[in-house]
Amino acid sequence: MPVLKLNKHNSRKEIEFELNYLKSLSIEERFELMRKKTKEIIDILEKNGHRRPSEIIKRT
């Protein structure tokens, strides 16, 4: 993966760099990246106790 080096903070160039990188990936690579990031987010949520299994709620 290429690295962006800037002397000053420039949001526009950062976004442009990210988009160019994503455009360079094949569809399979994009899906694999999404799967990895999804797993990473799930692991972080579980580690911090924010992910709970669904519950059955009994209505009275």
N, CA, C, O and CB atoms as a CASP TS submission, in Angstrom:
PFRMAT TS
TARGET T0000
AUTHOR 0000-0000-0000
METHOD Language model
MODEL 1
PARENT N/A
ATOM      1  N   MET     1       0.845  -1.184   0.000  1.00  0.00           N
ATOM      2  CA  MET     1       0.000   0.000   0.000  1.00  0.00           C
ATOM      3  C   MET     1       0.882   1.236   0.000  1.00  0.00           C
ATOM      4  O   MET     1       1.814   1.323   0.800  1.00  0.00           O
ATOM      5  CB  MET     1      -0.957   0.004   1.218  1.00  0.00           C
ATOM      6  N   PRO     2       0.611   2.196  -0.878  1.00  0.00           N
ATOM      7  CA  PRO     2       1.396   3.428  -0.926  1.00  0.00           C
ATOM      8  C   PRO     2       1.168   4.287   0.320  1.00  0.00           C
ATOM      9  O   PRO     2       0.175   4.128   1.032  1.00  0.00           O
ATOM     10  CB  PRO     2       1.047   4.226  -2.184  1.00  0.00           C
ATOM     11  N   VAL     3       2.100   5.190   0.562  1.00  0.00           N
ATOM     12  CA  VAL     3       2.023   6.072   1.723  1.00  0.00           C
ATOM     13  C   VAL     3       1.986   7.515   1.242  1.00  0.00           C
ATOM     14  O   VAL     3       2.761   7.913   0.371  1.00  0.00           O
ATOM     15  CB  VAL     3       3.223   5.840   2.689  1.00  0.00           C
ATOM     16  N   LEU     4       1.077   8.294   1.820  1.00  0.00           N
ATOM     17  CA  LEU     4       0.951   9.715   1.478  1.00  0.00           C
ATOM     18  C   LEU     4       1.777  10.528   2.458  1.00  0.00           C
ATOM     19  O   LEU     4       1.619  10.391   3.671  1.00  0.00           O
ATOM     20  CB  LEU     4      -0.540  10.176   1.497  1.00  0.00           C
ATOM     21  N   LYS     5       2.663  11.379   1.933  1.00  0.00           N
ATOM     22  CA  LYS     5       3.469  12.247   2.786  1.00  0.00           C
ATOM     23  C   LYS     5       3.161  13.695   2.426  1.00  0.00           C
ATOM     24  O   LYS     5       3.309  14.102   1.274  1.00  0.00           O
ATOM     25  CB  LYS     5       4.994  11.941   2.629  1.00  0.00           C
ATOM     26  N   LEU     6       2.733  14.465   3.419  1.00  0.00           N
ATOM     27  CA  LEU     6       2.403  15.872   3.220  1.00  0.00           C
ATOM     28  C   LEU     6       3.161  16.718   4.232  1.00  0.00           C
ATOM     29  O   LEU     6       3.405  16.284   5.358  1.00  0.00           O
ATOM     30  CB  LEU     6       0.879  16.108   3.344  1.00  0.00           C
ATOM     31  N   ASN     7       3.532  17.922   3.826  1.00  0.00           N
ATOM     32  CA  ASN     7       4.183  18.844   4.761  1.00  0.00           C
ATOM     33  C   ASN     7       3.165  19.469   5.703  1.00  0.00           C
ATOM     34  O   ASN     7       3.445  19.677   6.883  1.00  0.00           O
ATOM     35  CB  ASN     7       4.937  19.941   3.998  1.00  0.00           C
ATOM     36  N   LYS     8       1.978  19.768   5.172  1.00  0.00           N
ATOM     37  CA  LYS     8       0.899  20.359   5.961  1.00  0.00           C
ATOM     38  C   LYS     8      -0.337  19.478   5.839  1.00  0.00           C
ATOM     39  O   LYS     8      -0.471  18.699   4.895  1.00  0.00           O
ATOM     40  CB  LYS     8       0.590  21.815   5.495  1.00  0.00           C
ATOM     41  N   HIS     9      -1.240  19.615   6.813  1.00  0.00           N
ATOM     42  CA  HIS     9      -2.500  18.868   6.765  1.00  0.00           C
ATOM     43  C   HIS     9      -3.324  19.347   5.570  1.00  0.00           C
ATOM     44  O   HIS     9      -3.528  20.547   5.385  1.00  0.00           O
ATOM     45  CB  HIS     9      -3.305  19.041   8.095  1.00  0.00           C
ATOM     46  N   ASN    10      -3.794  18.393   4.759  1.00  0.00           N
ATOM     47  CA  ASN    10      -4.595  18.727   3.592  1.00  0.00           C
ATOM     48  C   ASN    10      -5.644  17.629   3.401  1.00  0.00           C
ATOM     49  O   ASN    10      -5.361  16.579   2.826  1.00  0.00           O
ATOM     50  CB  ASN    10      -3.698  18.886   2.314  1.00  0.00           C
ATOM     51  N   SER    11      -6.852  17.887   3.889  1.00  0.00           N
ATOM     52  CA  SER    11      -7.930  16.885   3.838  1.00  0.00           C
ATOM     53  C   SER    11      -8.272  16.480   2.417  1.00  0.00           C
ATOM     54  O   SER    11      -8.526  15.307   2.142  1.00  0.00           O
ATOM     55  CB  SER    11      -9.174  17.418   4.523  1.00  0.00           C
ATOM     56  N   ARG    12      -8.279  17.448   1.515  1.00  0.00           N
ATOM     57  CA  ARG    12      -8.648  17.161   0.130  1.00  0.00           C
ATOM     58  C   ARG    12      -7.667  16.166  -0.497  1.00  0.00           C
ATOM     59  O   ARG    12      -8.082  15.226  -1.174  1.00  0.00           O
ATOM     60  CB  ARG    12      -8.691  18.461  -0.696  1.00  0.00           C
ATOM     61  N   LYS    13      -6.373  16.375  -0.272  1.00  0.00           N
ATOM     62  CA  LYS    13      -5.373  15.463  -0.831  1.00  0.00           C
ATOM     63  C   LYS    13      -5.440  14.088  -0.169  1.00  0.00           C
ATOM     64  O   LYS    13      -5.205  13.073  -0.825  1.00  0.00           O
ATOM     65  CB  LYS    13      -3.969  16.052  -0.669  1.00  0.00           C
ATOM     66  N   GLU    14      -5.758  14.049   1.115  1.00  0.00           N
ATOM     67  CA  GLU    14      -5.894  12.764   1.814  1.00  0.00           C
ATOM     68  C   GLU    14      -7.044  11.952   1.224  1.00  0.00           C
ATOM     69  O   GLU    14      -6.895  10.759   0.959  1.00  0.00           O
ATOM     70  CB  GLU    14      -6.121  12.987   3.327  1.00  0.00           C
ATOM     71  N   ILE    15      -8.186  12.596   1.019  1.00  0.00           N
ATOM     72  CA  ILE    15      -9.355  11.920   0.449  1.00  0.00           C
ATOM     73  C   ILE    15      -9.061  11.474  -0.976  1.00  0.00           C
ATOM     74  O   ILE    15      -9.399  10.355  -1.362  1.00  0.00           O
ATOM     75  CB  ILE    15     -10.592  12.847   0.475  1.00  0.00           C
ATOM     76  N   GLU    16      -8.434  12.342  -1.753  1.00  0.00           N
ATOM     77  CA  GLU    16      -8.087  12.019  -3.137  1.00  0.00           C
ATOM     78  C   GLU    16      -7.146  10.808  -3.177  1.00  0.00           C
ATOM     79  O   GLU    16      -7.297   9.923  -4.019  1.00  0.00           O
ATOM     80  CB  GLU    16      -7.431  13.242  -3.834  1.00  0.00           C
ATOM     81  N   PHE    17      -6.186  10.780  -2.271  1.00  0.00           N
ATOM     82  CA  PHE    17      -5.244   9.669  -2.177  1.00  0.00           C
ATOM     83  C   PHE    17      -5.979   8.362  -1.853  1.00  0.00           C
ATOM     84  O   PHE    17      -5.733   7.333  -2.482  1.00  0.00           O
ATOM     85  CB  PHE    17      -4.173   9.962  -1.107  1.00  0.00           C
ATOM     86  N   GLU    18      -6.877   8.412  -0.871  1.00  0.00           N
ATOM     87  CA  GLU    18      -7.652   7.226  -0.485  1.00  0.00           C
ATOM     88  C   GLU    18      -8.505   6.721  -1.636  1.00  0.00           C
ATOM     89  O   GLU    18      -8.562   5.518  -1.893  1.00  0.00           O
ATOM     90  CB  GLU    18      -8.540   7.538   0.719  1.00  0.00           C
ATOM     91  N   LEU    19      -9.168   7.639  -2.329  1.00  0.00           N
ATOM     92  CA  LEU    19     -10.024   7.238  -3.453  1.00  0.00           C
ATOM     93  C   LEU    19      -9.212   6.622  -4.581  1.00  0.00           C
ATOM     94  O   LEU    19      -9.632   5.634  -5.183  1.00  0.00           O
ATOM     95  CB  LEU    19     -10.809   8.438  -3.978  1.00  0.00           C
ATOM     96  N   ASN    20      -8.063   7.193  -4.868  1.00  0.00           N
ATOM     97  CA  ASN    20      -7.198   6.631  -5.913  1.00  0.00           C
ATOM     98  C   ASN    20      -6.734   5.227  -5.537  1.00  0.00           C
ATOM     99  O   ASN    20      -6.658   4.342  -6.389  1.00  0.00           O
ATOM    100  CB  ASN    20      -5.981   7.543  -6.155  1.00  0.00           C
ATOM    101  N   TYR    21      -6.422   5.030  -4.251  1.00  0.00           N
ATOM    102  CA  TYR    21      -6.017   3.703  -3.797  1.00  0.00           C
ATOM    103  C   TYR    21      -7.166   2.707  -3.966  1.00  0.00           C
ATOM    104  O   TYR    21      -6.970   1.608  -4.483  1.00  0.00           O
ATOM    105  CB  TYR    21      -5.561   3.753  -2.323  1.00  0.00           C
ATOM    106  N   LEU    22      -8.361   3.096  -3.528  1.00  0.00           N
ATOM    107  CA  LEU    22      -9.508   2.192  -3.640  1.00  0.00           C
ATOM    108  C   LEU    22      -9.847   1.891  -5.095  1.00  0.00           C
ATOM    109  O   LEU    22     -10.252   0.774  -5.419  1.00  0.00           O
ATOM    110  CB  LEU    22     -10.723   2.793  -2.940  1.00  0.00           C
ATOM    111  N   LYS    23      -9.685   2.877  -5.972  1.00  0.00           N
ATOM    112  CA  LYS    23      -9.955   2.646  -7.393  1.00  0.00           C
ATOM    113  C   LYS    23      -8.960   1.671  -8.000  1.00  0.00           C
ATOM    114  O   LYS    23      -9.273   0.985  -8.973  1.00  0.00           O
ATOM    115  CB  LYS    23      -9.921   3.964  -8.160  1.00  0.00           C
ATOM    116  N   SER    24      -7.756   1.606  -7.426  1.00  0.00           N
ATOM    117  CA  SER    24      -6.728   0.720  -7.974  1.00  0.00           C
ATOM    118  C   SER    24      -6.964  -0.746  -7.596  1.00  0.00           C
ATOM    119  O   SER    24      -6.363  -1.639  -8.192  1.00  0.00           O
ATOM    120  CB  SER    24      -5.354   1.159  -7.489  1.00  0.00           C
ATOM    121  N   LEU    25      -7.830  -0.999  -6.618  1.00  0.00           N
ATOM    122  CA  LEU    25      -8.097  -2.363  -6.173  1.00  0.00           C
ATOM    123  C   LEU    25      -9.093  -3.059  -7.094  1.00  0.00           C
ATOM    124  O   LEU    25      -9.961  -2.426  -7.696  1.00  0.00           O
ATOM    125  CB  LEU    25      -8.622  -2.360  -4.739  1.00  0.00           C
ATOM    126  N   SER    26      -8.945  -4.361  -7.186  1.00  0.00           N
ATOM    127  CA  SER    26      -9.938  -5.147  -7.929  1.00  0.00           C
ATOM    128  C   SER    26     -11.176  -5.308  -7.041  1.00  0.00           C
ATOM    129  O   SER    26     -11.135  -4.995  -5.851  1.00  0.00           O
ATOM    130  CB  SER    26      -9.357  -6.556  -8.358  1.00  0.00           C
ATOM    131  N   ILE    27     -12.255  -5.788  -7.614  1.00  0.00           N
ATOM    132  CA  ILE    27     -13.486  -5.977  -6.849  1.00  0.00           C
ATOM    133  C   ILE    27     -13.259  -6.986  -5.724  1.00  0.00           C
ATOM    134  O   ILE    27     -13.741  -6.789  -4.608  1.00  0.00           O
ATOM    135  CB  ILE    27     -14.633  -6.446  -7.772  1.00  0.00           C
ATOM    136  N   GLU    28     -12.533  -8.060  -6.011  1.00  0.00           N
ATOM    137  CA  GLU    28     -12.242  -9.064  -4.984  1.00  0.00           C
ATOM    138  C   GLU    28     -11.442  -8.456  -3.833  1.00  0.00           C
ATOM    139  O   GLU    28     -11.710  -8.742  -2.667  1.00  0.00           O
ATOM    140  CB  GLU    28     -11.472 -10.248  -5.593  1.00  0.00           C
ATOM    141  N   GLU    29     -10.468  -7.623  -4.162  1.00  0.00           N
ATOM    142  CA  GLU    29      -9.649  -6.976  -3.125  1.00  0.00           C
ATOM    143  C   GLU    29     -10.481  -6.016  -2.281  1.00  0.00           C
ATOM    144  O   GLU    29     -10.282  -5.914  -1.070  1.00  0.00           O
ATOM    145  CB  GLU    29      -8.473  -6.223  -3.764  1.00  0.00           C
ATOM    146  N   ARG    30     -11.419  -5.308  -2.928  1.00  0.00           N
ATOM    147  CA  ARG    30     -12.294  -4.393  -2.178  1.00  0.00           C
ATOM    148  C   ARG    30     -13.168  -5.158  -1.194  1.00  0.00           C
ATOM    149  O   ARG    30     -13.321  -4.741  -0.045  1.00  0.00           O
ATOM    150  CB  ARG    30     -13.177  -3.580  -3.141  1.00  0.00           C
ATOM    151  N   PHE    31     -13.747  -6.282  -1.638  1.00  0.00           N
ATOM    152  CA  PHE    31     -14.585  -7.078  -0.750  1.00  0.00           C
ATOM    153  C   PHE    31     -13.771  -7.669   0.389  1.00  0.00           C
ATOM    154  O   PHE    31     -14.239  -7.715   1.527  1.00  0.00           O
ATOM    155  CB  PHE    31     -15.278  -8.189  -1.528  1.00  0.00           C
ATOM    156  N   GLU    32     -12.564  -8.118   0.097  1.00  0.00           N
ATOM    157  CA  GLU    32     -11.705  -8.665   1.149  1.00  0.00           C
ATOM    158  C   GLU    32     -11.369  -7.586   2.172  1.00  0.00           C
ATOM    159  O   GLU    32     -11.349  -7.858   3.372  1.00  0.00           O
ATOM    160  CB  GLU    32     -10.411  -9.253   0.546  1.00  0.00           C
ATOM    161  N   LEU    33     -11.108  -6.374   1.716  1.00  0.00           N
ATOM    162  CA  LEU    33     -10.834  -5.254   2.620  1.00  0.00           C
ATOM    163  C   LEU    33     -12.052  -4.963   3.489  1.00  0.00           C
ATOM    164  O   LEU    33     -11.912  -4.710   4.685  1.00  0.00           O
ATOM    165  CB  LEU    33     -10.433  -3.993   1.824  1.00  0.00           C
ATOM    166  N   MET    34     -13.249  -4.997   2.899  1.00  0.00           N
ATOM    167  CA  MET    34     -14.477  -4.780   3.666  1.00  0.00           C
ATOM    168  C   MET    34     -14.675  -5.877   4.710  1.00  0.00           C
ATOM    169  O   MET    34     -15.066  -5.592   5.842  1.00  0.00           O
ATOM    170  CB  MET    34     -15.690  -4.720   2.728  1.00  0.00           C
ATOM    171  N   ARG    35     -14.408  -7.133   4.334  1.00  0.00           N
ATOM    172  CA  ARG    35     -14.542  -8.242   5.288  1.00  0.00           C
ATOM    173  C   ARG    35     -13.586  -8.076   6.458  1.00  0.00           C
ATOM    174  O   ARG    35     -13.969  -8.290   7.608  1.00  0.00           O
ATOM    175  CB  ARG    35     -14.288  -9.584   4.592  1.00  0.00           C
ATOM    176  N   LYS    36     -12.345  -7.697   6.174  1.00  0.00           N
ATOM    177  CA  LYS    36     -11.349  -7.508   7.234  1.00  0.00           C
ATOM    178  C   LYS    36     -11.763  -6.379   8.175  1.00  0.00           C
ATOM    179  O   LYS    36     -11.682  -6.520   9.396  1.00  0.00           O
ATOM    180  CB  LYS    36      -9.966  -7.209   6.627  1.00  0.00           C
ATOM    181  N   LYS    37     -12.204  -5.265   7.607  1.00  0.00           N
ATOM    182  CA  LYS    37     -12.604  -4.116   8.428  1.00  0.00           C
ATOM    183  C   LYS    37     -13.850  -4.443   9.259  1.00  0.00           C
ATOM    184  O   LYS    37     -13.948  -4.026  10.413  1.00  0.00           O
ATOM    185  CB  LYS    37     -12.871  -2.883   7.535  1.00  0.00           C
ATOM    186  N   THR    38     -14.796  -5.184   8.684  1.00  0.00           N
ATOM    187  CA  THR    38     -15.989  -5.582   9.419  1.00  0.00           C
ATOM    188  C   THR    38     -15.612  -6.462  10.602  1.00  0.00           C
ATOM    189  O   THR    38     -16.113  -6.274  11.710  1.00  0.00           O
ATOM    190  CB  THR    38     -16.973  -6.315   8.498  1.00  0.00           C
ATOM    191  N   LYS    39     -14.723  -7.426  10.361  1.00  0.00           N
ATOM    192  CA  LYS    39     -14.268  -8.306  11.448  1.00  0.00           C
ATOM    193  C   LYS    39     -13.551  -7.493  12.522  1.00  0.00           C
ATOM    194  O   LYS    39     -13.736  -7.731  13.716  1.00  0.00           O
ATOM    195  CB  LYS    39     -13.330  -9.416  10.901  1.00  0.00           C
ATOM    196  N   GLU    40     -12.739  -6.541  12.098  1.00  0.00           N
ATOM    197  CA  GLU    40     -12.011  -5.687  13.043  1.00  0.00           C
ATOM    198  C   GLU    40     -12.984  -4.889  13.923  1.00  0.00           C
ATOM    199  O   GLU    40     -12.789  -4.788  15.134  1.00  0.00           O
ATOM    200  CB  GLU    40     -11.071  -4.725  12.282  1.00  0.00           C
ATOM    201  N   ILE    41     -14.021  -4.329  13.315  1.00  0.00           N
ATOM    202  CA  ILE    41     -15.015  -3.551  14.060  1.00  0.00           C
ATOM    203  C   ILE    41     -15.777  -4.442  15.033  1.00  0.00           C
ATOM    204  O   ILE    41     -15.999  -4.056  16.180  1.00  0.00           O
ATOM    205  CB  ILE    41     -15.996  -2.860  13.096  1.00  0.00           C
ATOM    206  N   ILE    42     -16.180  -5.637  14.584  1.00  0.00           N
ATOM    207  CA  ILE    42     -16.895  -6.575  15.457  1.00  0.00           C
ATOM    208  C   ILE    42     -16.030  -6.960  16.651  1.00  0.00           C
ATOM    209  O   ILE    42     -16.513  -6.999  17.782  1.00  0.00           O
ATOM    210  CB  ILE    42     -17.313  -7.838  14.674  1.00  0.00           C
ATOM    211  N   ASP    43     -14.748  -7.246  16.402  1.00  0.00           N
ATOM    212  CA  ASP    43     -13.837  -7.603  17.494  1.00  0.00           C
ATOM    213  C   ASP    43     -13.708  -6.471  18.511  1.00  0.00           C
ATOM    214  O   ASP    43     -13.695  -6.718  19.717  1.00  0.00           O
ATOM    215  CB  ASP    43     -12.456  -7.960  16.937  1.00  0.00           C
ATOM    216  N   ILE    44     -13.615  -5.242  18.034  1.00  0.00           N
ATOM    217  CA  ILE    44     -13.501  -4.081  18.929  1.00  0.00           C
ATOM    218  C   ILE    44     -14.782  -3.917  19.744  1.00  0.00           C
ATOM    219  O   ILE    44     -14.724  -3.665  20.947  1.00  0.00           O
ATOM    220  CB  ILE    44     -13.207  -2.787  18.120  1.00  0.00           C
ATOM    221  N   LEU    45     -15.948  -4.060  19.089  1.00  0.00           N
ATOM    222  CA  LEU    45     -17.218  -3.939  19.798  1.00  0.00           C
ATOM    223  C   LEU    45     -17.356  -5.015  20.873  1.00  0.00           C
ATOM    224  O   LEU    45     -17.771  -4.726  21.996  1.00  0.00           O
ATOM    225  CB  LEU    45     -18.385  -4.026  18.814  1.00  0.00           C
ATOM    226  N   GLU    46     -17.011  -6.249  20.531  1.00  0.00           N
ATOM    227  CA  GLU    46     -17.111  -7.340  21.502  1.00  0.00           C
ATOM    228  C   GLU    46     -16.154  -7.116  22.667  1.00  0.00           C
ATOM    229  O   GLU    46     -16.507  -7.356  23.822  1.00  0.00           O
ATOM    230  CB  GLU    46     -16.818  -8.691  20.828  1.00  0.00           C
ATOM    231  N   LYS    47     -14.960  -6.663  22.366  1.00  0.00           N
ATOM    232  CA  LYS    47     -13.961  -6.420  23.413  1.00  0.00           C
ATOM    233  C   LYS    47     -14.437  -5.351  24.392  1.00  0.00           C
ATOM    234  O   LYS    47     -14.134  -5.415  25.583  1.00  0.00           O
ATOM    235  CB  LYS    47     -12.623  -6.001  22.787  1.00  0.00           C
ATOM    236  N   ASN    48     -15.177  -4.375  23.890  1.00  0.00           N
ATOM    237  CA  ASN    48     -15.655  -3.280  24.730  1.00  0.00           C
ATOM    238  C   ASN    48     -17.079  -3.493  25.251  1.00  0.00           C
ATOM    239  O   ASN    48     -17.666  -2.584  25.837  1.00  0.00           O
ATOM    240  CB  ASN    48     -15.593  -1.992  23.958  1.00  0.00           C
ATOM    241  N   GLY    49     -17.631  -4.686  25.039  1.00  0.00           N
ATOM    242  CA  GLY    49     -18.927  -5.038  25.604  1.00  0.00           C
ATOM    243  C   GLY    49     -20.126  -4.398  24.940  1.00  0.00           C
ATOM    244  O   GLY    49     -21.191  -4.330  25.554  1.00  0.00           O
ATOM    245  N   HIS    50     -20.001  -3.928  23.718  1.00  0.00           N
ATOM    246  CA  HIS    50     -21.115  -3.257  23.044  1.00  0.00           C
ATOM    247  C   HIS    50     -21.922  -4.171  22.146  1.00  0.00           C
ATOM    248  O   HIS    50     -22.927  -3.746  21.574  1.00  0.00           O
ATOM    249  CB  HIS    50     -20.601  -2.116  22.236  1.00  0.00           C
ATOM    250  N   ARG    51     -21.505  -5.405  22.013  1.00  0.00           N
ATOM    251  CA  ARG    51     -22.215  -6.313  21.120  1.00  0.00           C
ATOM    252  C   ARG    51     -22.859  -7.400  21.959  1.00  0.00           C
ATOM    253  O   ARG    51     -22.165  -8.225  22.553  1.00  0.00           O
ATOM    254  CB  ARG    51     -21.260  -6.923  20.051  1.00  0.00           C
ATOM    255  N   ARG    52     -24.171  -7.404  22.010  1.00  0.00           N
ATOM    256  CA  ARG    52     -24.896  -8.389  22.799  1.00  0.00           C
ATOM    257  C   ARG    52     -25.742  -9.258  21.876  1.00  0.00           C
ATOM    258  O   ARG    52     -26.202  -8.788  20.835  1.00  0.00           O
ATOM    259  CB  ARG    52     -25.781  -7.700  23.865  1.00  0.00           C
ATOM    260  N   PRO    53     -25.948 -10.508  22.242  1.00  0.00           N
ATOM    261  CA  PRO    53     -26.817 -11.368  21.411  1.00  0.00           C
ATOM    262  C   PRO    53     -28.253 -10.880  21.484  1.00  0.00           C
ATOM    263  O   PRO    53     -28.650 -10.224  22.447  1.00  0.00           O
ATOM    264  CB  PRO    53     -26.734 -12.854  21.866  1.00  0.00           C
ATOM    265  N   SER    54     -29.018 -11.202  20.468  1.00  0.00           N
ATOM    266  CA  SER    54     -30.426 -10.781  20.465  1.00  0.00           C
ATOM    267  C   SER    54     -31.167 -11.486  21.590  1.00  0.00           C
ATOM    268  O   SER    54     -30.809 -12.598  21.978  1.00  0.00           O
ATOM    269  CB  SER    54     -31.101 -11.084  19.096  1.00  0.00           C
ATOM    270  N   GLU    55     -32.197 -10.837  22.109  1.00  0.00           N
ATOM    271  CA  GLU    55     -32.967 -11.380  23.213  1.00  0.00           C
ATOM    272  C   GLU    55     -34.415 -11.580  22.786  1.00  0.00           C
ATOM    273  O   GLU    55     -34.927 -10.880  21.913  1.00  0.00           O
ATOM    274  CB  GLU    55     -32.886 -10.458  24.441  1.00  0.00           C
ATOM    275  N   ILE    56     -35.053 -12.540  23.417  1.00  0.00           N
ATOM    276  CA  ILE    56     -36.477 -12.744  23.199  1.00  0.00           C
ATOM    277  C   ILE    56     -37.215 -11.946  24.287  1.00  0.00           C
ATOM    278  O   ILE    56     -36.979 -12.129  25.481  1.00  0.00           O
ATOM    279  CB  ILE    56     -36.859 -14.287  23.238  1.00  0.00           C
ATOM    280  N   ILE    57     -38.093 -11.075  23.848  1.00  0.00           N
ATOM    281  CA  ILE    57     -38.825 -10.241  24.787  1.00  0.00           C
ATOM    282  C   ILE    57     -40.255 -10.759  24.894  1.00  0.00           C
ATOM    283  O   ILE    57     -40.962 -10.876  23.893  1.00  0.00           O
ATOM    284  CB  ILE    57     -38.804  -8.750  24.346  1.00  0.00           C
ATOM    285  N   LYS    58     -40.663 -11.064  26.101  1.00  0.00           N
ATOM    286  CA  LYS    58     -42.011 -11.582  26.320  1.00  0.00           C
ATOM    287  C   LYS    58     -42.943 -10.413  26.594  1.00  0.00           C
ATOM    288  O   LYS    58     -42.720  -9.607  27.497  1.00  0.00           O
ATOM    289  CB  LYS    58     -42.040 -12.604  27.496  1.00  0.00           C
ATOM    290  N   ARG    59     -43.984 -10.348  25.793  1.00  0.00           N
ATOM    291  CA  ARG    59     -44.971  -9.276  25.982  1.00  0.00           C
ATOM    292  C   ARG    59     -46.092  -9.790  26.882  1.00  0.00           C
ATOM    293  O   ARG    59     -46.522 -10.938  26.765  1.00  0.00           O
ATOM    294  CB  ARG    59     -45.544  -8.783  24.608  1.00  0.00           C
ATOM    295  N   THR    60     -46.548  -8.943  27.760  1.00  0.00           N
ATOM    296  CA  THR    60     -47.629  -9.360  28.653  1.00  0.00           C
ATOM    297  C   THR    60     -48.915  -8.645  28.319  1.00  0.00           C
ATOM    298  O   THR    60     -49.935  -8.873  28.969  1.00  0.00           O
ATOM    299  CB  THR    60     -47.257  -9.105  30.104  1.00  0.00           C
TER
END
